[in-house]
Coordinates of C-alpha atoms and ligand atoms in Angstrom, one line a residue:
Chain A
M1 CA 31.0 30.3 -11.3
N2 CA 29.3 34.0 -11.6
E3 CA 28.1 35.8 -8.8
L4 CA 24.3 36.4 -10.3
L5 CA 24.4 32.3 -10.3
E6 CA 25.4 31.8 -6.8
K7 CA 23.3 34.5 -4.8
L8 CA 20.2 32.5 -7.1
S9 CA 21.6 29.9 -6.1
L10 CA 21.6 30.2 -2.0
A11 CA 18.6 32.2 -2.7
V12 CA 16.9 29.1 -3.6
E13 CA 18.6 26.9 -0.7
S14 CA 17.9 29.4 1.7
G15 CA 13.8 29.9 0.2
K16 CA 14.2 33.7 -0.5
I17 CA 11.3 33.9 -2.6
N18 CA 11.2 37.2 -3.7
K19 CA 12.4 40.7 -2.6
M20 CA 9.4 41.1 -0.5
S21 CA 9.4 37.8 1.6
P22 CA 10.3 38.1 4.7
Y23 CA 12.4 34.9 5.3
P24 CA 14.8 34.4 6.1
P25 CA 15.3 37.4 8.5
A26 CA 18.7 37.5 7.6
M27 CA 17.9 38.3 4.0
K28 CA 15.8 40.9 4.4
G29 CA 14.9 43.6 1.8
L30 CA 17.6 41.0 -0.7
D31 CA 16.4 40.2 -4.5
G32 CA 15.0 36.8 -3.8
A33 CA 14.5 33.9 -6.5
D34 CA 12.2 35.7 -8.6
E35 CA 14.1 38.8 -9.4
L36 CA 17.9 37.1 -9.5
C37 CA 16.4 34.1 -11.8
Q38 CA 15.1 37.3 -14.2
Q39 CA 18.4 39.4 -13.8
A40 CA 20.5 36.1 -14.4
L41 CA 18.3 35.9 -17.7
E42 CA 19.1 39.1 -18.4
A43 CA 22.5 39.2 -18.5
G44 CA 22.3 36.4 -21.1
I45 CA 22.9 33.7 -19.3
K46 CA 21.8 30.5 -20.8
P47 CA 18.7 28.8 -19.6
D48 CA 20.0 25.6 -18.9
V49 CA 23.1 26.7 -17.3
I50 CA 21.2 29.1 -14.9
L51 CA 19.2 25.6 -14.3
N52 CA 22.0 23.4 -13.5
D53 CA 24.8 25.4 -11.7
A54 CA 22.0 27.5 -9.8
L55 CA 18.7 26.2 -9.6
I56 CA 19.3 22.5 -9.1
P57 CA 22.3 22.7 -7.1
G58 CA 20.5 25.4 -4.5
M59 CA 17.6 22.0 -3.8
G60 CA 20.6 19.7 -3.9
R61 CA 22.1 21.2 -0.9
I62 CA 18.5 21.6 0.9
G63 CA 18.0 18.3 -0.1
K64 CA 20.9 17.0 1.6
K65 CA 20.8 18.9 4.6
F66 CA 17.4 17.1 5.2
S67 CA 18.6 14.2 5.1
D68 CA 22.0 15.3 7.7
G69 CA 19.2 15.7 10.0
K70 CA 20.6 19.5 9.4
A71 CA 17.0 20.8 8.2
F72 CA 13.5 20.3 8.5
V73 CA 10.2 19.6 6.5
P74 CA 9.4 23.1 6.3
E75 CA 12.4 24.2 5.2
M76 CA 12.5 22.3 2.5
L77 CA 9.4 23.2 1.7
I78 CA 9.7 27.0 1.5
A79 CA 13.0 26.2 -0.4
A80 CA 10.5 24.8 -2.8
K81 CA 8.4 27.8 -3.5
A82 CA 11.6 29.6 -3.6
M83 CA 12.4 26.9 -6.9
S84 CA 9.2 27.2 -8.5
A85 CA 9.3 31.1 -8.5
A86 CA 12.8 31.2 -10.3
L87 CA 11.6 27.8 -12.5
K88 CA 8.6 30.0 -14.1
H89 CA 11.3 32.0 -15.8
I90 CA 12.3 29.2 -17.0
K91 CA 9.7 27.3 -17.8
P92 CA 8.8 28.7 -21.5
F93 CA 12.5 26.9 -22.3
F94 CA 11.1 23.9 -21.8
T95 CA 8.4 24.7 -23.9
S96 CA 10.7 25.6 -26.4
G97 CA 13.1 22.8 -26.2
E98 CA 16.0 25.2 -25.1
V99 CA 16.2 23.3 -21.7
K100 CA 15.7 19.6 -21.7
R101 CA 14.3 17.9 -18.5
K102 CA 16.7 14.6 -17.2
G103 CA 13.9 12.8 -17.6
V104 CA 10.3 11.5 -16.8
F105 CA 9.6 10.1 -13.5
V106 CA 6.6 8.8 -12.0
I107 CA 5.1 8.5 -9.2
G108 CA 2.1 7.7 -6.6
T109 CA 1.3 5.8 -3.9
V110 CA 0.3 2.4 -3.9
M111 CA -3.2 1.3 -3.9
G112 CA -4.5 0.8 -0.6
D113 CA -3.4 3.5 0.7
L114 CA -3.8 7.1 1.1
H115 CA -1.1 8.7 2.8
D116 CA 0.5 11.1 0.4
I117 CA 2.8 13.6 2.7
G118 CA 5.9 11.7 2.1
K119 CA 4.9 11.0 -1.8
N120 CA 4.8 15.1 -2.4
L121 CA 8.2 15.5 -0.7
V122 CA 9.7 13.1 -3.0
A123 CA 7.8 14.4 -6.0
M124 CA 8.6 18.1 -5.7
M125 CA 12.6 17.3 -4.8
I126 CA 12.7 15.3 -7.8
E127 CA 11.0 17.9 -10.0
G128 CA 13.5 20.3 -8.3
S129 CA 16.4 18.1 -9.7
G130 CA 15.5 18.8 -12.9
W131 CA 12.7 16.1 -13.7
E132 CA 9.3 15.8 -15.3
V133 CA 7.2 14.6 -12.8
V134 CA 4.1 12.9 -13.5
D135 CA 2.7 12.6 -10.4
L136 CA -0.9 9.4 -10.3
G137 CA -1.8 10.7 -6.9
V138 CA -2.8 8.0 -4.0
D139 CA -4.5 4.4 -4.2
V140 CA -2.5 3.5 -7.5
K141 CA -3.8 0.8 -9.2
P142 CA -1.3 -1.8 -11.2
E143 CA -3.2 -0.7 -14.5
K144 CA -2.4 3.0 -13.8
F145 CA 1.1 2.8 -13.6
L146 CA 1.2 0.8 -16.6
E147 CA -0.7 3.7 -18.8
A148 CA 2.4 5.8 -17.3
I149 CA 4.6 3.7 -18.5
N150 CA 3.0 3.4 -22.0
Q151 CA 3.0 7.1 -22.6
H152 CA 6.7 7.7 -21.2
P153 CA 8.8 4.3 -21.9
D154 CA 12.1 5.7 -20.9
C155 CA 10.6 6.9 -17.2
V156 CA 11.5 6.0 -13.8
I157 CA 8.6 4.8 -11.4
G158 CA 9.1 5.7 -7.7
L159 CA 6.0 3.6 -5.5
S160 CA 5.1 5.2 -2.0
A161 CA 3.5 3.1 0.8
L162 CA 3.2 4.1 4.4
L163 CA 1.6 1.1 6.5
T164 CA 3.0 -2.4 6.3
T165 CA -0.4 -3.6 5.1
T166 CA -0.1 -1.6 2.4
M167 CA 3.6 -1.9 1.5
V168 CA 2.7 -5.7 0.3
N169 CA 0.9 -4.2 -2.3
M170 CA 4.0 -3.0 -4.2
E171 CA 5.3 -6.2 -4.7
V172 CA 2.1 -6.8 -7.1
I173 CA 2.5 -3.5 -8.7
V174 CA 6.3 -4.5 -8.7
K175 CA 5.8 -8.1 -10.7
Q176 CA 2.9 -6.5 -13.3
I177 CA 5.1 -3.5 -14.2
R178 CA 8.5 -6.2 -14.6
A179 CA 5.9 -8.8 -16.2
H180 CA 5.5 -5.9 -19.0
Y181 CA 8.6 -3.6 -18.5
P182 CA 11.4 -5.2 -17.4
D183 CA 14.2 -2.5 -18.1
N184 CA 12.2 0.7 -16.2
K185 CA 13.7 1.4 -12.7
I186 CA 11.2 1.5 -9.9
L187 CA 12.5 3.0 -6.8
V188 CA 10.7 2.6 -3.5
G189 CA 10.1 4.6 -0.5
G190 CA 7.9 5.2 2.9
A191 CA 8.5 4.6 6.7
P192 CA 8.0 0.7 7.2
L193 CA 10.1 0.1 3.8
S194 CA 13.8 -1.5 4.0
H195 CA 16.5 -2.7 1.7
D196 CA 15.7 -5.7 2.1
F197 CA 11.9 -5.3 1.4
C198 CA 13.1 -3.7 -1.9
K199 CA 15.4 -6.8 -2.8
K200 CA 12.7 -8.9 -1.9
I201 CA 10.1 -7.4 -3.8
G202 CA 12.4 -6.9 -6.9
A203 CA 12.5 -3.0 -6.7
T204 CA 15.0 -1.6 -8.1
F205 CA 16.2 1.0 -4.9
Y206 CA 14.8 1.8 -1.9
S207 CA 15.6 5.4 -0.6
A208 CA 14.4 6.3 2.7
D209 CA 14.5 10.6 1.7
P210 CA 14.0 12.5 -1.3
Q211 CA 18.0 12.9 -1.6
G212 CA 18.9 9.4 -1.8
A213 CA 16.4 9.2 -4.1
V214 CA 17.5 12.4 -6.3
E215 CA 21.3 10.9 -6.2
F216 CA 20.7 7.4 -7.5
L217 CA 18.3 9.3 -10.5
E218 CA 21.2 11.0 -11.2
R219 CA 23.7 8.6 -11.2
S220 CA 20.9 6.6 -13.4
V221 CA 21.4 9.2 -16.0
A222 CA 25.2 9.9 -16.2
Chain B
M1 CA -20.6 -6.7 31.1
N2 CA -19.5 -4.1 28.3
T3 CA -19.7 -0.6 28.7
T4 CA -19.4 2.1 25.9
A5 CA -18.9 5.7 25.7
I6 CA -18.6 8.1 22.9
K7 CA -18.6 11.6 22.7
E8 CA -18.0 14.3 20.6
I9 CA -15.5 16.4 21.4
S10 CA -15.7 20.4 20.9
F11 CA -12.2 21.8 19.3
E12 CA -12.0 24.0 22.0
E13 CA -11.4 21.9 25.0
L14 CA -8.4 20.8 23.5
L15 CA -6.9 24.0 24.6
L16 CA -4.1 23.8 21.5
T17 CA -2.0 26.8 21.5
R18 CA 1.3 27.8 18.8
E19 CA 3.3 25.8 21.0
D20 CA 1.7 22.7 20.9
V21 CA 2.5 23.1 17.1
I22 CA 5.8 24.4 16.6
P23 CA 8.3 21.5 18.1
L24 CA 6.7 19.4 16.3
L25 CA 7.7 21.2 12.9
G26 CA 11.6 20.4 14.2
G27 CA 14.6 22.1 13.7
K28 CA 15.0 25.7 14.7
S29 CA 12.3 27.4 15.3
D30 CA 13.5 30.7 13.0
Y31 CA 10.9 29.9 10.5
A32 CA 7.8 29.5 12.8
F33 CA 6.9 33.1 12.4
L34 CA 5.7 31.9 8.9
M35 CA 3.3 29.4 10.2
H36 CA 1.4 31.7 12.8
E37 CA -0.6 33.0 10.2
Y38 CA -1.3 29.4 8.9
L39 CA -2.3 28.6 12.6
D40 CA -4.5 31.5 14.0
T41 CA -6.7 31.0 11.3
L42 CA -7.0 27.3 12.2
F43 CA -7.5 28.1 15.5
E44 CA -10.5 30.7 14.5
Q45 CA -11.7 28.0 12.4
G46 CA -11.2 25.2 14.3
K47 CA -15.1 25.0 15.1
Q48 CA -15.8 24.6 11.9
I49 CA -12.6 22.5 10.4
F50 CA -12.6 19.8 12.8
Q51 CA -15.3 17.2 13.2
I52 CA -13.8 15.7 16.3
M53 CA -15.1 12.4 18.0
G54 CA -13.7 9.8 20.2
G55 CA -14.8 6.7 22.5
Y56 CA -14.2 3.5 24.0
Q57 CA -15.8 0.3 24.7
V58 CA -14.9 -1.9 28.1
F59 CA -13.9 -5.6 28.1
D60 CA -13.7 -7.8 30.8
K61 CA -14.2 -11.1 29.8
L62 CA -10.2 -11.2 29.2
T63 CA -8.1 -14.7 28.4
F64 CA -4.4 -14.3 28.7
N65 CA -1.8 -16.8 26.9
L66 CA 1.5 -15.7 28.5
E67 CA 3.5 -18.4 26.3
M68 CA 2.7 -16.6 23.1
R69 CA 2.2 -13.4 24.1
E70 CA -1.5 -13.2 23.2
I71 CA -4.7 -11.9 24.4
A72 CA -8.3 -12.6 23.8
I73 CA -10.8 -10.6 24.0
G74 CA -14.0 -12.4 24.3
E75 CA -13.3 -14.8 21.4
V76 CA -11.4 -12.7 19.8
N77 CA -7.6 -13.1 20.0
F78 CA -4.6 -10.9 19.3
E79 CA -1.1 -11.4 18.9
V80 CA 0.1 -8.7 20.5
K81 CA 4.0 -9.0 21.2
K82 CA 6.1 -8.9 24.1
V83 CA 5.9 -4.5 25.2
V84 CA 2.0 -4.8 24.6
F85 CA 1.3 -7.8 26.3
N86 CA 3.8 -7.0 29.0
M87 CA 1.9 -3.6 30.0
L88 CA -1.4 -5.0 29.5
K89 CA -0.8 -8.6 31.2
R90 CA -2.5 -8.0 34.9
S91 CA -5.4 -6.2 33.4
S92 CA -9.0 -7.3 34.3
K93 CA -10.6 -4.7 32.0
I94 CA -9.7 -4.0 28.3
A95 CA -10.9 -1.0 26.8
V96 CA -10.6 -0.5 22.9
F97 CA -10.9 2.6 21.9
V98 CA -11.3 4.9 18.1
C99 CA -10.7 8.5 18.0
T100 CA -11.1 11.1 14.9
A101 CA -10.8 14.2 13.6
G102 CA -12.9 14.1 11.0
D103 CA -12.2 14.1 7.6
K104 CA -12.1 18.0 6.6
I105 CA -8.7 18.6 7.8
H106 CA -7.4 16.5 5.6
E107 CA -9.6 17.7 2.4
L108 CA -8.4 21.3 3.0
S109 CA -4.9 19.8 3.4
R110 CA -4.8 18.5 0.0
Q111 CA -6.2 21.3 -1.6
Y112 CA -3.7 23.9 -0.3
M113 CA -1.1 21.4 -1.7
A114 CA -2.8 20.9 -5.0
E115 CA -2.7 24.8 -5.6
G116 CA 1.4 25.1 -4.8
D117 CA 1.4 25.8 -1.2
M118 CA 2.4 22.5 0.1
L119 CA 3.8 24.3 3.2
K120 CA 0.4 25.5 4.2
G121 CA -0.6 22.2 3.5
Y122 CA 2.0 21.0 5.9
V123 CA 1.2 22.5 9.0
Y124 CA -2.7 21.7 8.3
D125 CA -1.9 18.0 8.0
L126 CA 0.7 17.9 10.8
Y127 CA -2.1 20.0 12.9
G128 CA -4.6 17.7 11.8
S129 CA -2.5 14.4 13.5
L130 CA -2.1 16.9 16.7
V131 CA -5.9 17.3 17.2
V132 CA -6.3 13.6 16.9
E133 CA -3.8 13.0 19.2
S134 CA -4.9 15.4 21.8
A135 CA -8.5 14.4 21.5
M136 CA -7.7 10.9 22.3
D137 CA -5.8 12.4 25.3
L138 CA -9.2 13.8 26.1
V139 CA -11.1 10.4 25.5
Q140 CA -8.3 8.6 27.8
Q141 CA -9.0 10.9 30.6
S142 CA -12.1 10.5 30.9
L143 CA -11.7 6.6 30.7
R144 CA -9.0 7.6 33.6
L145 CA -11.9 9.1 35.4
E146 CA -14.7 6.6 35.2
M147 CA -12.3 3.8 36.2
E148 CA -11.3 5.8 38.9
G149 CA -14.8 6.0 40.5
E150 CA -14.3 2.0 40.3
G151 CA -11.0 2.2 42.3
L152 CA -9.0 1.2 38.6
E153 CA -6.2 2.4 36.8
I154 CA -5.4 2.8 33.4
T155 CA -2.5 1.9 31.6
N156 CA -0.8 4.0 28.2
R157 CA -2.4 3.3 24.5
Y158 CA -1.4 1.1 22.5
S159 CA -1.7 1.0 18.9
P160 CA -2.0 -1.6 16.1
G161 CA 1.1 -1.1 14.5
Y162 CA 3.4 -0.1 17.0
C163 CA 5.3 -2.2 19.3
G164 CA 5.1 -5.5 16.8
W165 CA 1.5 -5.5 17.2
T166 CA 0.8 -5.5 13.8
V167 CA -1.3 -2.9 11.8
D168 CA -3.4 -5.8 9.9
Q169 CA -4.8 -7.0 13.4
Q170 CA -6.6 -3.7 13.5
K171 CA -9.6 -5.9 11.7
K172 CA -10.2 -7.7 15.3
L173 CA -10.4 -4.6 16.9
F174 CA -13.0 -3.3 14.6
S175 CA -14.8 -6.6 14.7
L176 CA -15.3 -5.9 18.4
L177 CA -16.5 -2.8 18.1
N178 CA -20.5 -1.9 17.9
Q179 CA -22.3 0.4 15.0
N180 CA -21.9 3.2 16.9
F181 CA -18.5 3.7 16.3
S182 CA -19.0 3.6 12.8
F183 CA -17.4 7.1 12.4
V184 CA -14.6 5.6 11.8
T185 CA -14.3 2.9 8.9
L186 CA -11.5 0.4 8.2
S187 CA -10.9 -0.4 4.9
D188 CA -9.2 -3.7 3.4
S189 CA -5.6 -2.8 3.4
C190 CA -6.7 -1.7 7.5
L191 CA -6.7 2.4 6.5
M192 CA -8.8 4.3 9.1
K193 CA -11.2 6.7 7.2
P194 CA -11.1 9.6 8.1
I195 CA -7.4 9.4 7.8
K196 CA -7.0 11.7 10.8
S197 CA -7.9 8.9 13.2
V198 CA -6.0 6.5 15.9
S199 CA -6.9 3.0 17.3
G200 CA -6.2 0.7 19.9
I201 CA -6.4 -0.9 23.4
I202 CA -5.6 0.4 27.2
G203 CA -5.6 -2.1 29.9
I204 CA -7.6 -0.9 33.5
G205 CA -7.0 -2.5 36.9
H206 CA -5.9 -2.4 40.0
N207 CA -2.0 -3.4 39.2
V208 CA -2.2 -2.1 36.1
K209 CA 0.4 1.0 35.6
Y210 CA 0.4 4.5 33.7
N211 CA 3.7 5.6 32.6
D212 CA 4.6 9.2 32.1
Y213 CA 7.4 8.5 29.2
T214 CA 7.2 5.5 27.1
C215 CA 9.4 6.7 24.0
H216 CA 12.4 4.3 25.8
I217 CA 10.0 1.1 24.9
C218 CA 9.1 1.9 22.1
D219 CA 10.7 0.5 18.4
S220 CA 9.8 3.5 16.2
T221 CA 12.7 5.5 14.9
N222 CA 11.1 8.4 13.2
C223 CA 8.4 9.1 15.4
L224 CA 7.3 12.7 15.0
Y225 CA 6.4 13.0 18.6
K226 CA 9.4 10.7 20.1
N227 CA 10.9 12.5 23.5
L228 CA 8.3 15.1 23.8
K229 CA 6.5 15.7 26.9
K230 CA 2.8 15.5 25.0
H231 CA 2.7 11.9 24.4
S232 CA 0.7 9.3 26.0
Ligands
LIG301 C1 1.9 11.6 11.7 C2 1.5 10.2 11.9 C3 0.1 9.5 12.2 C4 -1.3 10.3 11.8 C5 -1.6 11.1 10.8 C6 -1.4 10.1 9.7 C7 -1.6 10.7 8.3 N1 -0.6 10.2 7.2 O1 -2.3 11.7 8.0 C8 -2.0 9.9 13.1 C9 -2.0 10.4 14.3 C10 -3.9 10.3 12.3 C11 -1.6 8.6 12.7 C12 -2.4 7.3 13.1 C13 -1.9 6.4 12.4 N2 -0.6 5.8 12.3 CO1 0.8 6.7 12.1 N3 2.1 8.1 11.2 C14 2.5 9.1 11.8 C15 4.3 9.6 11.6 C16 4.5 9.5 13.4 C17 4.1 10.0 10.3 C18 3.7 10.4 9.6 C19 4.1 11.7 8.6 O2 3.3 12.1 7.8 N4 5.5 12.1 8.2 C20 6.3 12.9 7.2 C21 6.3 12.6 5.8 C22 7.2 12.9 5.3 O3 7.0 11.2 6.3 P1 6.8 9.8 5.1 O4 5.4 9.9 4.2 O5 7.6 9.0 5.5 O6 7.6 10.4 4.0 C23 9.4 10.5 4.2 C24 10.0 9.1 3.5 O7 9.3 8.1 4.0 C25 10.5 9.0 2.1 N5 8.9 8.4 1.2 C26 8.0 8.2 1.3 N6 7.6 7.8 0.2 C27 8.6 7.8 -1.1 C28 8.2 7.4 -1.8 C29 9.8 7.5 -2.5 C30 10.0 6.6 -3.8 C31 10.7 7.4 -1.9 C32 12.2 7.3 -2.9 C33 11.2 7.9 -0.5 C34 9.6 7.8 0.1 O8 10.3 10.7 1.9 C35 9.4 10.9 2.8 C36 10.2 12.5 2.7 O9 11.1 11.7 3.7 C37 4.7 7.9 11.2 C38 6.3 8.1 11.4 C39 7.1 8.1 10.6 N7 8.0 9.0 11.2 O10 6.9 8.1 9.7 C40 3.7 6.9 11.8 C41 3.1 5.4 10.8 C42 3.1 5.8 10.2 N8 1.8 5.5 11.5 C43 1.7 4.1 11.2 C44 0.4 3.3 11.8 C45 0.8 2.0 12.5 C46 -0.6 3.9 12.3 C47 -2.0 3.5 12.9 C48 -2.2 2.4 11.6 C49 -2.2 3.7 14.4 C50 -3.5 3.1 14.8 N9 -3.5 1.7 15.2 O11 -4.4 4.0 15.3 C51 -3.1 4.9 12.1 C52 -3.3 4.5 11.4 C53 -4.2 5.8 10.7 C54 -5.2 5.4 9.5 N10 -5.7 6.2 9.0 O12 -5.5 4.2 8.4 C55 3.3 4.0 11.6 C56 3.0 2.5 10.7 C57 4.1 1.2 9.9 C58 3.3 0.1 10.6 N11 3.3 -0.8 11.3 O13 2.7 -0.5 9.5 C59 4.4 4.8 11.6 C60 4.9 4.4 10.3 C61 4.6 4.2 12.8 C62 5.3 3.5 13.4 N12 4.8 2.5 14.0 O14 6.7 3.2 13.1 N13 -0.4 8.5 12.3

């Protein structure tokens, strides 16, 4: 792979935002994701190549490390910051249509629940894997999900819940979505969930962490 | 007779330091220096950010159903399951507790996240959890002192949602508390507001004991505090 893209990918994975940023100490004074992405564009590398060959794999590696217990939430958040410093240069090409996203992912914390750290992390990682994310927030009622699917007919839906008392509301939401949109994929997650629960309520897929969701989405567009 | 004790806890009383927060972040701490600025601001502004309230109400009309592993406090029956039942079955009184760090820390955390600073938002969120748990340590400490005065011991604290005791039983728990505890409210889905709040029970008696280390009896596999020293 092109050396510049390799450096950019590593900058994202390691959370090196720009030249000035002090983290990680081992990369002090080096160019970060911000500068490297700009340089890659100036070198004539196509924005979709930068996105797919450098940025997304960089985020993917940190997500995988998190999922394997080798990286922690702060490291993922720092990497995401580096990713957005790079994405800033790519965004105009999304608007012009030159770079296409993989699809739309609609996510929300289900009605009755206000826990959203996990949901926010999942949204961030999925955005970093090349999807457009529509975040409906917390305490989201079924109607709001239906409305969002109506606007983005091919979207994948993500539901989050952190308590056993609110996790049951997922079933209500899944039922309503299924009644109107039987084909849309529904991902579920949150601390008290399990594969069995996912199956029982008729959702498509359960993942304990963001990376599992990213990989599922990857398979679903392949 | 039921006694009630509620207190406002000042942020300074918690005596929190950077070293209390960093281990909760996980992993090697080579990124820890990035948090110092956030933490220093939190230490400085903690007084304005946190509205810490905590308290307990002590009940002495108890019934233990050994077969069903249920505990009735007054007329209210709790299916606490094996772990909690065994730790509390020798109690002569039970304290029901609630503690909160207030709404503001959650609001600030989400404001930073919405502005795009996820890391700062996350550190604030984690800090809010630490504050409510540390404040509850103080509430528990004052219960211990009060009971020592009567020659009684106390157990560790147990919360609905842990060790097989279901979260929905919080409704019954809140039904026991008098109106002085209205600084924390419970929604239909058993979510406490403010978010940074905890609830539960503590056993009291001549023959109950407090365990310094309880992680081995808990079934949680992904707890932030698992095997950390500061854990009641
Ligand atoms: C910190 C914490 C608290 C703090 C702060 C709570 C807060 N949210 O601000 C305090 C101390 C206040 C607290 C209180 C309580 N808590 Co609490 N808490 C936790 C703890 C340790 C961490 C939560 C957290 O922030 N995790 C970090 C984030 C990043 O993880 P996450 O939200 O799970 O998200 C990840 C995955 O789940 C997944 N994911 C999440 N959503 C989605 C969605 C999709 C689509 C996908 C694919 C993946 C996915 O990806 C995320 C990233 O990896 C968890 C245990 C745990 N390890 O999860 C218990 C936990 C959530 N709490 C629990 C309970 C029971 C309570 C209380 C009811 C206890 C009590 N009676 O006092 C109260 C309720 C508070 C309230 N307001 O009502 C239970 C809930 C389970 C249950 N039995 O219902 C848990 C799971 C602990 C346990 N027993 O195992 N808690």
